């Protein structure tokens, strides 16, 4: 039997996402550094660093009203996954060496699978926005 299955990840993500409210996004953005540091220092989560950075970027653009072409369900799922990562006392406590981040990685992986198309659309939008941003350099 698996220590943490895809079904467990799905259940945990649904539970977290169902409890996310708009006001939670600002709190989550305030904790970005803590979550990214945790991911960077974890073997199991490290491979998701770029994805998690993009997830935070999407939440930030949603929060500030720059990007609203995404369903609330996607924002709630992403926020729920990131809040799950932040919680050190989740299904498998983070202090358990070798296993503590398995559930976090499972929840993030399931979230990415669930919101993949919305995240790709956001990344394309973000790239286009950056391409059209006026240059601050003078010739």
PDB file of C-alpha atoms in Angstrom:
ATOM      1  CA  UNK A   1       0.000   0.000   0.000  1.00  0.00           C
ATOM      2  CA  UNK A   2       1.283   3.448  -0.905  1.00  0.00           C
ATOM      3  CA  UNK A   3       2.189   5.792   1.918  1.00  0.00           C
ATOM      4  CA  UNK A   4       0.346   8.638   0.198  1.00  0.00           C
ATOM      5  CA  UNK A   5      -1.793   7.905  -2.848  1.00  0.00           C
ATOM      6  CA  UNK A   6      -3.206  10.080  -5.605  1.00  0.00           C
ATOM      7  CA  UNK A   7      -6.615   9.667  -3.961  1.00  0.00           C
ATOM      8  CA  UNK A   8      -5.156  11.027  -0.695  1.00  0.00           C
ATOM      9  CA  UNK A   9      -3.691  13.968  -2.616  1.00  0.00           C
ATOM     10  CA  UNK A  10      -7.018  14.633  -4.313  1.00  0.00           C
ATOM     11  CA  UNK A  11      -8.892  14.497  -1.001  1.00  0.00           C
ATOM     12  CA  UNK A  12      -6.417  16.809   0.746  1.00  0.00           C
ATOM     13  CA  UNK A  13      -6.438  19.304  -2.122  1.00  0.00           C
ATOM     14  CA  UNK A  14     -10.238  19.349  -2.258  1.00  0.00           C
ATOM     15  CA  UNK A  15     -10.411  19.894   1.496  1.00  0.00           C
ATOM     16  CA  UNK A  16      -7.942  22.794   1.347  1.00  0.00           C
ATOM     17  CA  UNK A  17      -9.461  24.378  -1.781  1.00  0.00           C
ATOM     18  CA  UNK A  18     -12.978  24.233  -0.334  1.00  0.00           C
ATOM     19  CA  UNK A  19     -11.791  26.353   2.594  1.00  0.00           C
ATOM     20  CA  UNK A  20     -10.010  29.048   0.562  1.00  0.00           C
ATOM     21  CA  UNK A  21     -11.640  32.467   0.528  1.00  0.00           C
ATOM     22  CA  UNK A  22     -10.602  35.571  -1.379  1.00  0.00           C
ATOM     23  CA  UNK A  23      -9.102  37.146   1.759  1.00  0.00           C
ATOM     24  CA  UNK A  24      -6.770  34.133   2.126  1.00  0.00           C
ATOM     25  CA  UNK A  25      -4.942  35.096  -1.072  1.00  0.00           C
ATOM     26  CA  UNK A  26      -3.320  38.167   0.468  1.00  0.00           C
ATOM     27  CA  UNK A  27      -2.183  36.135   3.490  1.00  0.00           C
ATOM     28  CA  UNK A  28      -0.801  33.484   1.164  1.00  0.00           C
ATOM     29  CA  UNK A  29       1.107  36.065  -0.876  1.00  0.00           C
ATOM     30  CA  UNK A  30       2.611  37.398   2.351  1.00  0.00           C
ATOM     31  CA  UNK A  31       3.946  33.888   3.062  1.00  0.00           C
ATOM     32  CA  UNK A  32       5.413  33.311  -0.418  1.00  0.00           C
ATOM     33  CA  UNK A  33       9.015  33.537   0.750  1.00  0.00           C
ATOM     34  CA  UNK A  34       8.464  30.966   3.516  1.00  0.00           C
ATOM     35  CA  UNK A  35       6.819  28.522   1.119  1.00  0.00           C
ATOM     36  CA  UNK A  36       9.432  28.971  -1.613  1.00  0.00           C
ATOM     37  CA  UNK A  37      12.231  28.513   0.940  1.00  0.00           C
ATOM     38  CA  UNK A  38      10.589  25.327   2.201  1.00  0.00           C
ATOM     39  CA  UNK A  39      10.298  24.026  -1.366  1.00  0.00           C
ATOM     40  CA  UNK A  40      13.884  24.951  -2.207  1.00  0.00           C
ATOM     41  CA  UNK A  41      15.196  23.103   0.855  1.00  0.00           C
ATOM     42  CA  UNK A  42      13.139  19.956   0.327  1.00  0.00           C
ATOM     43  CA  UNK A  43      14.288  17.167  -1.945  1.00  0.00           C
ATOM     44  CA  UNK A  44      10.755  15.995  -2.701  1.00  0.00           C
ATOM     45  CA  UNK A  45       9.358  19.458  -3.476  1.00  0.00           C
ATOM     46  CA  UNK A  46      12.409  21.053  -5.095  1.00  0.00           C
ATOM     47  CA  UNK A  47      11.446  19.823  -8.572  1.00  0.00           C
ATOM     48  CA  UNK A  48       8.261  21.922  -8.317  1.00  0.00           C
ATOM     49  CA  UNK A  49      10.105  25.212  -7.633  1.00  0.00           C
ATOM     50  CA  UNK A  50       9.420  26.803 -11.030  1.00  0.00           C
ATOM     51  CA  UNK A  51       5.789  25.646 -11.001  1.00  0.00           C
ATOM     52  CA  UNK A  52       5.229  27.008  -7.507  1.00  0.00           C
ATOM     53  CA  UNK A  53       6.771  30.331  -8.501  1.00  0.00           C
ATOM     54  CA  UNK A  54       4.368  30.472 -11.486  1.00  0.00           C
ATOM     55  CA  UNK A  55       1.454  29.555  -9.201  1.00  0.00           C
ATOM     56  CA  UNK A  56       2.310  32.472  -6.917  1.00  0.00           C
ATOM     57  CA  UNK A  57       2.604  34.773  -9.912  1.00  0.00           C
ATOM     58  CA  UNK A  58      -0.871  33.777 -11.100  1.00  0.00           C
ATOM     59  CA  UNK A  59      -2.360  34.306  -7.653  1.00  0.00           C
ATOM     60  CA  UNK A  60      -0.674  37.713  -7.398  1.00  0.00           C
ATOM     61  CA  UNK A  61      -1.979  38.812 -10.806  1.00  0.00           C
ATOM     62  CA  UNK A  62      -5.433  37.530  -9.893  1.00  0.00           C
ATOM     63  CA  UNK A  63      -5.362  39.300  -6.512  1.00  0.00           C
ATOM     64  CA  UNK A  64      -4.369  42.633  -8.070  1.00  0.00           C
ATOM     65  CA  UNK A  65      -6.937  42.273 -10.859  1.00  0.00           C
ATOM     66  CA  UNK A  66      -4.373  42.021 -13.643  1.00  0.00           C
ATOM     67  CA  UNK A  67      -5.485  38.546 -14.712  1.00  0.00           C
ATOM     68  CA  UNK A  68      -9.030  37.317 -14.214  1.00  0.00           C
ATOM     69  CA  UNK A  69      -9.278  34.844 -17.114  1.00  0.00           C
ATOM     70  CA  UNK A  70      -9.157  31.938 -14.727  1.00  0.00           C
ATOM     71  CA  UNK A  71     -11.953  30.243 -12.801  1.00  0.00           C
ATOM     72  CA  UNK A  72     -12.111  30.687  -9.033  1.00  0.00           C
ATOM     73  CA  UNK A  73     -11.889  26.886  -8.766  1.00  0.00           C
ATOM     74  CA  UNK A  74      -8.359  27.037 -10.217  1.00  0.00           C
ATOM     75  CA  UNK A  75      -7.287  29.874  -7.922  1.00  0.00           C
ATOM     76  CA  UNK A  76      -8.732  28.025  -4.909  1.00  0.00           C
ATOM     77  CA  UNK A  77      -6.964  24.787  -5.894  1.00  0.00           C
ATOM     78  CA  UNK A  78      -3.613  26.534  -6.334  1.00  0.00           C
ATOM     79  CA  UNK A  79      -4.011  28.445  -3.068  1.00  0.00           C
ATOM     80  CA  UNK A  80      -5.114  25.255  -1.313  1.00  0.00           C
ATOM     81  CA  UNK A  81      -2.047  23.362  -2.539  1.00  0.00           C
ATOM     82  CA  UNK A  82       0.281  26.152  -1.441  1.00  0.00           C
ATOM     83  CA  UNK A  83      -1.393  26.416   1.959  1.00  0.00           C
ATOM     84  CA  UNK A  84      -1.044  22.648   2.329  1.00  0.00           C
ATOM     85  CA  UNK A  85       2.700  22.936   1.656  1.00  0.00           C
ATOM     86  CA  UNK A  86       2.949  25.670   4.273  1.00  0.00           C
ATOM     87  CA  UNK A  87       1.344  23.508   6.969  1.00  0.00           C
ATOM     88  CA  UNK A  88       4.088  21.505   8.754  1.00  0.00           C
ATOM     89  CA  UNK A  89       1.551  19.289  10.531  1.00  0.00           C
ATOM     90  CA  UNK A  90      -0.364  17.876   7.585  1.00  0.00           C
ATOM     91  CA  UNK A  91      -1.104  14.210   6.806  1.00  0.00           C
ATOM     92  CA  UNK A  92       2.588  13.290   6.983  1.00  0.00           C
ATOM     93  CA  UNK A  93       4.305  15.803   9.303  1.00  0.00           C
ATOM     94  CA  UNK A  94       7.253  17.525   7.643  1.00  0.00           C
ATOM     95  CA  UNK A  95       9.621  16.605  10.476  1.00  0.00           C
ATOM     96  CA  UNK A  96       9.554  12.912   9.505  1.00  0.00           C
ATOM     97  CA  UNK A  97      12.833  12.582   7.632  1.00  0.00           C
ATOM     98  CA  UNK A  98      12.564  11.028   4.206  1.00  0.00           C
ATOM     99  CA  UNK A  99       8.771  10.981   4.180  1.00  0.00           C
ATOM    100  CA  UNK A 100       7.616  14.345   5.512  1.00  0.00           C
ATOM    101  CA  UNK A 101       7.287  16.019   2.138  1.00  0.00           C
ATOM    102  CA  UNK A 102       5.763  13.108   0.203  1.00  0.00           C
ATOM    103  CA  UNK A 103       2.242  14.302   0.850  1.00  0.00           C
ATOM    104  CA  UNK A 104       3.143  17.910   0.021  1.00  0.00           C
ATOM    105  CA  UNK A 105       4.655  16.785  -3.304  1.00  0.00           C
ATOM    106  CA  UNK A 106       1.602  14.630  -4.002  1.00  0.00           C
ATOM    107  CA  UNK A 107      -0.810  17.502  -3.380  1.00  0.00           C
ATOM    108  CA  UNK A 108       1.223  19.900  -5.545  1.00  0.00           C
ATOM    109  CA  UNK A 109       1.538  17.315  -8.335  1.00  0.00           C
ATOM    110  CA  UNK A 110      -2.188  16.605  -8.288  1.00  0.00           C
ATOM    111  CA  UNK A 111      -2.957  20.339  -8.287  1.00  0.00           C
ATOM    112  CA  UNK A 112      -0.664  20.910 -11.268  1.00  0.00           C
ATOM    113  CA  UNK A 113      -2.372  18.094 -13.140  1.00  0.00           C
ATOM    114  CA  UNK A 114      -5.783  19.571 -12.326  1.00  0.00           C
ATOM    115  CA  UNK A 115      -4.991  23.188 -13.301  1.00  0.00           C
ATOM    116  CA  UNK A 116      -2.452  22.502 -16.045  1.00  0.00           C
ATOM    117  CA  UNK A 117      -4.366  24.121 -18.909  1.00  0.00           C
ATOM    118  CA  UNK A 118      -5.227  27.234 -16.865  1.00  0.00           C
ATOM    119  CA  UNK A 119      -1.605  27.566 -15.747  1.00  0.00           C
ATOM    120  CA  UNK A 120      -0.361  27.240 -19.344  1.00  0.00           C
ATOM    121  CA  UNK A 121      -2.806  29.920 -20.500  1.00  0.00           C
ATOM    122  CA  UNK A 122      -1.652  32.170 -17.680  1.00  0.00           C
ATOM    123  CA  UNK A 123       2.032  31.613 -18.551  1.00  0.00           C
ATOM    124  CA  UNK A 124       1.332  32.517 -22.191  1.00  0.00           C
ATOM    125  CA  UNK A 125      -0.563  35.641 -21.094  1.00  0.00           C
ATOM    126  CA  UNK A 126       2.262  36.600 -18.722  1.00  0.00           C
ATOM    127  CA  UNK A 127       4.871  36.193 -21.442  1.00  0.00           C
ATOM    128  CA  UNK A 128       2.812  38.321 -23.835  1.00  0.00           C
ATOM    129  CA  UNK A 129       2.378  41.011 -21.175  1.00  0.00           C
ATOM    130  CA  UNK A 130       6.121  41.114 -20.553  1.00  0.00           C
ATOM    131  CA  UNK A 131       6.830  41.306 -24.301  1.00  0.00           C
ATOM    132  CA  UNK A 132       4.511  44.327 -24.616  1.00  0.00           C
ATOM    133  CA  UNK A 133       5.786  46.132 -21.549  1.00  0.00           C
ATOM    134  CA  UNK A 134       7.655  49.329 -22.497  1.00  0.00           C
ATOM    135  CA  UNK A 135      11.380  49.113 -22.114  1.00  0.00           C
ATOM    136  CA  UNK A 136      12.910  51.274 -19.381  1.00  0.00           C
ATOM    137  CA  UNK A 137      16.257  51.409 -21.126  1.00  0.00           C
ATOM    138  CA  UNK A 138      17.134  54.388 -23.264  1.00  0.00           C
ATOM    139  CA  UNK A 139      19.108  54.109 -26.504  1.00  0.00           C
TER     140      UNK A 139
END
